PDB file of C-alpha atoms and ligand atoms in Angstrom:
ATOM      1  CA  MET W   1      27.630  30.714 176.335  1.00 94.00           C
ATOM      2  CA  LYS W   2      28.636  27.640 178.336  1.00 98.00           C
ATOM      3  CA  VAL W   3      25.672  26.059 180.099  1.00 98.00           C
ATOM      4  CA  TYR W   4      25.996  23.494 182.881  1.00 98.00           C
ATOM      5  CA  ILE W   5      23.438  21.223 184.501  1.00 97.00           C
ATOM      6  CA  ILE W   6      23.652  19.768 187.992  1.00 97.00           C
ATOM      7  CA  ASP W   7      21.238  16.860 187.709  1.00 94.00           C
ATOM      8  CA  TYR W   8      19.713  15.561 190.945  1.00 93.00           C
ATOM      9  CA  HIS W   9      17.771  12.926 188.946  1.00 90.00           C
ATOM     10  CA  LYS W  10      14.519  13.710 190.726  1.00 90.00           C
ATOM     11  CA  ASP W  11      12.146  14.198 187.793  1.00 83.00           C
ATOM     12  CA  ASP W  12      10.742  11.928 185.112  1.00 85.00           C
ATOM     13  CA  PRO W  13      13.738  11.553 182.732  1.00 87.00           C
ATOM     14  CA  LYS W  14      11.384  11.647 179.727  1.00 86.00           C
ATOM     15  CA  LYS W  15      10.117  15.107 180.679  1.00 87.00           C
ATOM     16  CA  CYS W  16      13.329  16.500 182.115  1.00 93.00           C
ATOM     17  CA  THR W  17      14.372  19.608 180.185  1.00 95.00           C
ATOM     18  CA  GLY W  18      17.835  19.717 181.797  1.00 96.00           C
ATOM     19  CA  LYS W  19      18.563  16.259 180.359  1.00 95.00           C
ATOM     20  CA  LYS W  20      17.206  17.431 177.019  1.00 96.00           C
ATOM     21  CA  LEU W  21      19.680  20.335 176.948  1.00 97.00           C
ATOM     22  CA  VAL W  22      22.524  17.899 177.613  1.00 97.00           C
ATOM     23  CA  LYS W  23      21.291  15.392 175.036  1.00 96.00           C
ATOM     24  CA  LEU W  24      21.118  18.088 172.363  1.00 96.00           C
ATOM     25  CA  HIS W  25      24.627  19.314 173.296  1.00 97.00           C
ATOM     26  CA  PHE W  26      23.425  22.700 174.529  1.00 97.00           C
ATOM     27  CA  ALA W  27      24.664  21.959 178.056  1.00 98.00           C
ATOM     28  CA  GLU W  28      27.190  19.825 179.925  1.00 97.00           C
ATOM     29  CA  LEU W  29      26.637  17.880 183.092  1.00 97.00           C
ATOM     30  CA  THR W  30      28.631  19.024 186.096  1.00 97.00           C
ATOM     31  CA  ARG W  31      28.819  18.178 189.790  1.00 93.00           C
ATOM     32  CA  GLN W  32      30.063  21.610 190.788  1.00 92.00           C
ATOM     33  CA  GLY W  33      28.514  24.968 190.157  1.00 94.00           C
ATOM     34  CA  LYS W  34      30.165  27.183 187.570  1.00 97.00           C
ATOM     35  CA  GLY W  35      29.635  30.888 186.908  1.00 98.00           C
ATOM     36  CA  ILE W  36      26.078  32.063 187.520  1.00 98.00           C
ATOM     37  CA  ILE W  37      23.956  29.565 189.470  1.00 98.00           C
ATOM     38  CA  LEU W  38      20.253  29.890 188.671  1.00 98.00           C
ATOM     39  CA  ASP W  39      18.851  29.590 192.173  1.00 98.00           C
ATOM     40  CA  PRO W  40      15.212  30.493 192.910  1.00 98.00           C
ATOM     41  CA  TYR W  41      16.078  30.921 196.627  1.00 97.00           C
ATOM     42  CA  SER W  42      18.840  33.472 196.059  1.00 98.00           C
ATOM     43  CA  ILE W  43      18.475  36.983 197.421  1.00 97.00           C
ATOM     44  CA  ARG W  44      20.343  38.371 194.402  1.00 98.00           C
ATOM     45  CA  THR W  45      18.512  38.921 191.110  1.00 98.00           C
ATOM     46  CA  LEU W  46      19.991  38.162 187.692  1.00 98.00           C
ATOM     47  CA  SER W  47      20.670  41.236 185.562  1.00 98.00           C
ATOM     48  CA  ILE W  48      22.856  42.573 182.780  1.00 98.00           C
ATOM     49  CA  LEU W  49      25.558  43.141 185.425  1.00 98.00           C
ATOM     50  CA  ASP W  50      26.052  39.358 185.471  1.00 98.00           C
ATOM     51  CA  LYS W  51      26.793  39.053 181.778  1.00 98.00           C
ATOM     52  CA  ASP W  52      30.594  39.134 182.162  1.00 98.00           C
ATOM     53  CA  ILE W  53      30.604  36.272 184.688  1.00 98.00           C
ATOM     54  CA  ALA W  54      28.186  34.287 182.520  1.00 98.00           C
ATOM     55  CA  LYS W  55      30.372  34.827 179.447  1.00 98.00           C
ATOM     56  CA  LYS W  56      33.589  33.902 181.252  1.00 98.00           C
ATOM     57  CA  ALA W  57      32.407  31.067 183.485  1.00 98.00           C
ATOM     58  CA  GLY W  58      28.980  30.014 182.200  1.00 98.00           C
ATOM     59  CA  ILE W  59      25.504  29.511 183.622  1.00 98.00           C
ATOM     60  CA  THR W  60      24.591  26.547 185.856  1.00 98.00           C
ATOM     61  CA  ILE W  61      21.054  25.209 186.170  1.00 98.00           C
ATOM     62  CA  VAL W  62      20.128  22.870 188.981  1.00 97.00           C
ATOM     63  CA  ASP W  63      17.784  20.238 187.636  1.00 95.00           C
ATOM     64  CA  THR W  64      15.752  19.024 190.570  1.00 94.00           C
ATOM     65  CA  SER W  65      12.055  18.492 191.268  1.00 93.00           C
ATOM     66  CA  TRP W  66       9.857  21.455 192.229  1.00 94.00           C
ATOM     67  CA  ASN W  67       7.910  19.017 194.430  1.00 91.00           C
ATOM     68  CA  GLU W  68      10.935  18.015 196.445  1.00 89.00           C
ATOM     69  CA  THR W  69      13.373  20.879 196.371  1.00 87.00           C
ATOM     70  CA  SER W  70      14.445  23.261 199.120  1.00 88.00           C
ATOM     71  CA  GLU W  71      17.078  25.902 199.753  1.00 92.00           C
ATOM     72  CA  ILE W  72      19.418  23.202 201.105  1.00 91.00           C
ATOM     73  CA  GLU W  73      19.933  21.694 197.647  1.00 91.00           C
ATOM     74  CA  PHE W  74      21.390  24.993 196.447  1.00 95.00           C
ATOM     75  CA  ARG W  75      23.259  26.169 199.542  1.00 92.00           C
ATOM     76  CA  ASN W  76      26.537  24.316 199.003  1.00 91.00           C
ATOM     77  CA  ILE W  77      26.852  24.944 195.284  1.00 96.00           C
ATOM     78  CA  LYS W  78      29.785  27.238 194.555  1.00 94.00           C
ATOM     79  CA  GLY W  79      29.254  30.225 192.277  1.00 96.00           C
ATOM     80  CA  GLU W  80      27.287  33.445 191.966  1.00 98.00           C
ATOM     81  CA  HIS W  81      23.704  32.593 192.910  1.00 98.00           C
ATOM     82  CA  ARG W  82      20.932  34.521 191.194  1.00 98.00           C
ATOM     83  CA  ARG W  83      17.156  34.250 191.152  1.00 98.00           C
ATOM     84  CA  LEU W  84      15.075  35.268 188.152  1.00 98.00           C
ATOM     85  CA  PRO W  85      12.547  38.107 188.524  1.00 98.00           C
ATOM     86  CA  ILE W  86       8.841  37.326 188.198  1.00 98.00           C
ATOM     87  CA  LEU W  87       8.061  35.326 185.062  1.00 98.00           C
ATOM     88  CA  PHE W  88       5.311  32.794 184.357  1.00 98.00           C
ATOM     89  CA  ALA W  89       5.883  29.172 183.400  1.00 98.00           C
ATOM     90  CA  GLY W  90       4.721  28.242 179.912  1.00 97.00           C
ATOM     91  CA  ASN W  91       5.324  24.516 180.300  1.00 95.00           C
ATOM     92  CA  PRO W  92       2.340  22.140 180.535  1.00 94.00           C
ATOM     93  CA  THR W  93       3.164  21.027 184.119  1.00 93.00           C
ATOM     94  CA  ASN W  94       3.258  24.427 185.816  1.00 95.00           C
ATOM     95  CA  TYR W  95       1.567  26.611 183.195  1.00 97.00           C
ATOM     96  CA  GLY W  96       0.936  30.162 184.399  1.00 97.00           C
ATOM     97  CA  ILE W  97       2.648  29.728 187.779  1.00 97.00           C
ATOM     98  CA  ALA W  98       4.976  32.570 188.725  1.00 97.00           C
ATOM     99  CA  TYR W  99       8.664  31.808 189.338  1.00 97.00           C
ATOM    100  CA  LYS W 100       8.260  28.012 188.890  1.00 97.00           C
ATOM    101  CA  LEU W 101      10.095  27.654 185.610  1.00 98.00           C
ATOM    102  CA  SER W 102      11.474  24.527 184.017  1.00 97.00           C
ATOM    103  CA  SER W 103      15.231  24.312 183.521  1.00 97.00           C
ATOM    104  CA  ILE W 104      14.978  25.218 179.859  1.00 98.00           C
ATOM    105  CA  GLU W 105      12.647  28.186 180.563  1.00 98.00           C
ATOM    106  CA  ALA W 106      15.071  29.431 183.198  1.00 98.00           C
ATOM    107  CA  LEU W 107      17.845  29.343 180.598  1.00 98.00           C
ATOM    108  CA  ILE W 108      15.706  31.075 177.943  1.00 98.00           C
ATOM    109  CA  ALA W 109      14.893  33.815 180.476  1.00 98.00           C
ATOM    110  CA  ALA W 110      18.457  34.201 181.769  1.00 98.00           C
ATOM    111  CA  LEU W 111      19.866  34.602 178.250  1.00 98.00           C
ATOM    112  CA  TYR W 112      17.173  37.126 177.364  1.00 98.00           C
ATOM    113  CA  ILE W 113      17.783  39.213 180.489  1.00 98.00           C
ATOM    114  CA  ILE W 114      21.528  39.410 179.838  1.00 98.00           C
ATOM    115  CA  ASN W 115      20.693  40.535 176.306  1.00 98.00           C
ATOM    116  CA  GLU W 116      21.674  37.328 174.514  1.00 98.00           C
ATOM    117  CA  VAL W 117      18.361  37.324 172.675  1.00 98.00           C
ATOM    118  CA  GLU W 118      19.419  35.328 169.644  1.00 98.00           C
ATOM    119  CA  GLU W 119      20.755  32.508 171.813  1.00 98.00           C
ATOM    120  CA  SER W 120      17.620  32.652 173.954  1.00 98.00           C
ATOM    121  CA  LEU W 121      15.399  32.199 170.866  1.00 97.00           C
ATOM    122  CA  LYS W 122      17.581  29.334 169.674  1.00 97.00           C
ATOM    123  CA  ILE W 123      17.000  27.522 172.985  1.00 97.00           C
ATOM    124  CA  ALA W 124      13.248  28.285 172.843  1.00 97.00           C
ATOM    125  CA  ASN W 125      13.107  26.535 169.458  1.00 97.00           C
ATOM    126  CA  LEU W 126      14.210  23.264 171.084  1.00 96.00           C
ATOM    127  CA  ILE W 127      10.863  22.651 172.764  1.00 94.00           C
ATOM    128  CA  LYS W 128       7.229  22.755 171.644  1.00 92.00           C
ATOM    129  CA  TRP W 129       6.167  25.257 174.304  1.00 94.00           C
ATOM    130  CA  GLY W 130       9.289  27.445 174.110  1.00 95.00           C
ATOM    131  CA  HIS W 131       7.401  30.099 172.213  1.00 95.00           C
ATOM    132  CA  THR W 132       4.424  29.824 174.565  1.00 97.00           C
ATOM    133  CA  PHE W 133       6.826  30.815 177.341  1.00 98.00           C
ATOM    134  CA  LEU W 134       8.225  33.706 175.303  1.00 97.00           C
ATOM    135  CA  GLU W 135       4.736  34.933 174.296  1.00 97.00           C
ATOM    136  CA  LEU W 136       3.449  34.719 177.870  1.00 98.00           C
ATOM    137  CA  ASN W 137       6.405  36.729 179.180  1.00 98.00           C
ATOM    138  CA  LYS W 138       7.105  38.958 176.174  1.00 97.00           C
ATOM    139  CA  GLU W 139       6.565  42.274 177.939  1.00 97.00           C
ATOM    140  CA  LEU W 140       8.223  41.176 181.178  1.00 98.00           C
ATOM    141  CA  LEU W 141      11.338  39.849 179.456  1.00 98.00           C
ATOM    142  CA  GLU W 142      11.612  42.968 177.343  1.00 98.00           C
ATOM    143  CA  SER W 143      11.300  45.161 180.428  1.00 98.00           C
ATOM    144  CA  TYR W 144      14.087  43.244 182.245  1.00 98.00           C
ATOM    145  CA  ARG W 145      16.420  42.947 179.252  1.00 98.00           C
ATOM    146  CA  ASN W 146      19.709  44.839 179.578  1.00 98.00           C
ATOM    147  CA  LYS W 147      18.691  46.346 182.942  1.00 98.00           C
ATOM    148  CA  SER W 148      20.678  46.556 186.182  1.00 98.00           C
ATOM    149  CA  GLU W 149      19.707  44.557 189.282  1.00 98.00           C
ATOM    150  CA  SER W 150      18.171  47.575 191.041  1.00 98.00           C
ATOM    151  CA  GLU W 151      16.157  48.510 187.944  1.00 98.00           C
ATOM    152  CA  ILE W 152      14.838  44.946 187.631  1.00 98.00           C
ATOM    153  CA  ILE W 153      13.863  44.806 191.304  1.00 98.00           C
ATOM    154  CA  LYS W 154      11.948  48.082 190.890  1.00 98.00           C
ATOM    155  CA  ILE W 155      10.140  46.822 187.767  1.00 98.00           C
ATOM    156  CA  GLU W 156       9.305  43.521 189.495  1.00 98.00           C
ATOM    157  CA  LYS W 157       7.894  45.345 192.538  1.00 98.00           C
ATOM    158  CA  GLU W 158       5.627  47.437 190.301  1.00 97.00           C
ATOM    159  CA  ILE W 159       4.431  44.308 188.472  1.00 95.00           C
ATOM    160  CA  ILE W 160       3.636  42.486 191.725  1.00 96.00           C
ATOM    161  CA  GLU W 161       1.757  45.543 193.069  1.00 95.00           C
ATOM    162  CA  LYS W 162      -0.253  45.697 189.828  1.00 93.00           C
ATOM    163  CA  ILE W 163      -1.130  41.984 190.061  1.00 91.00           C
ATOM    164  CA  LEU W 164      -2.216  42.375 193.690  1.00 93.00           C
ATOM    165  CA  ARG W 165      -4.465  45.346 192.782  1.00 93.00           C
ATOM    166  CA  GLU W 166      -6.230  43.375 190.020  1.00 86.00           C
ATOM    167  CA  PRO W 167      -9.666  42.078 191.035  1.00 80.00           C
TER     168      PRO W 167
HETATM  169  C1  SAM M   1      13.434  23.059 189.988  1.00 58.65           C
HETATM  170  S1  SAM M   1      14.221  22.563 188.465  1.00 58.65           S
HETATM  171  C2  SAM M   1      12.898  21.712 187.644  1.00 58.65           C
HETATM  172  C3  SAM M   1      13.482  20.987 186.487  1.00 58.65           C
HETATM  173  C4  SAM M   1      12.574  20.051 185.738  1.00 58.65           C
HETATM  174  N1  SAM M   1      13.043  18.699 185.948  1.00 58.65           N
HETATM  175  C5  SAM M   1      12.646  20.327 184.236  1.00 58.65           C
HETATM  176  O1  SAM M   1      12.687  19.398 183.476  1.00 58.65           O
HETATM  177  O2  SAM M   1      12.641  21.465 183.827  1.00 58.65           O
HETATM  178  C6  SAM M   1      14.340  24.070 187.522  1.00 58.65           C
HETATM  179  C7  SAM M   1      15.655  24.812 187.668  1.00 58.65           C
HETATM  180  O3  SAM M   1      15.655  25.946 186.798  1.00 58.65           O
HETATM  181  C8  SAM M   1      16.180  27.085 187.464  1.00 58.65           C
HETATM  182  N2  SAM M   1      15.058  27.996 187.796  1.00 58.65           N
HETATM  183  C9  SAM M   1      13.742  27.808 187.566  1.00 58.65           C
HETATM  184  N3  SAM M   1      13.017  28.869 187.998  1.00 58.65           N
HETATM  185  C10 SAM M   1      13.909  29.748 188.526  1.00 58.65           C
HETATM  186  C11 SAM M   1      13.796  31.031 189.141  1.00 58.65           C
HETATM  187  N4  SAM M   1      12.612  31.623 189.331  1.00 58.65           N
HETATM  188  N5  SAM M   1      14.939  31.657 189.547  1.00 58.65           N
HETATM  189  C12 SAM M   1      16.151  31.061 189.370  1.00 58.65           C
HETATM  190  N6  SAM M   1      16.318  29.845 188.807  1.00 58.65           N
HETATM  191  C13 SAM M   1      15.218  29.200 188.386  1.00 58.65           C
HETATM  192  C14 SAM M   1      16.830  26.564 188.748  1.00 58.65           C
HETATM  193  O4  SAM M   1      18.158  26.162 188.485  1.00 58.65           O
HETATM  194  C15 SAM M   1      15.914  25.403 189.061  1.00 58.65           C
HETATM  195  O5  SAM M   1      16.488  24.510 189.960  1.00 58.65           O
END
């Protein structure tokens, strides 16, 4: 799978997981979006139905800062924008926070959801807390894997309702 990074250079370069993917030759830098754009503000949800586009044109991650980002940064990027369904960050900065994934976690999740599990695990091995992320989201990722967009939205709704019911 081709992976692209649009790097807005907003985070500490030492901690930046988008840069790490590029450095380790698992991604290429780009200025334009290609294929599936991982966009947390998108109204469309990533699913197995996006696998063909991802295979043909790749997956683009937008490496920016969660503290400074907004919808505007994503709006003009060409491509098929998709958000990820609820998942919890496993990285030390945003540990346990829903939806706020690092670039590398977003890639691990996207590959898993489109049923590229082996590649997802390979990416998870690149970072210390890759397996923390997988462990934390094991059941969620498995429930989203290989499912259509409408199925994923239904599963996500049930999960959110369950969380809200918990004391
Ligand atoms: C906001 S940046 C933060 C990057 C940080 N510098 C790092 O080193 O990981 C994370 C990127 O991963 C993707 N991403 C993270 N969480 C996502 C979600 N819930 N839905 C879609 N894409 C997501 C997006 O491309 C997003 O811009």
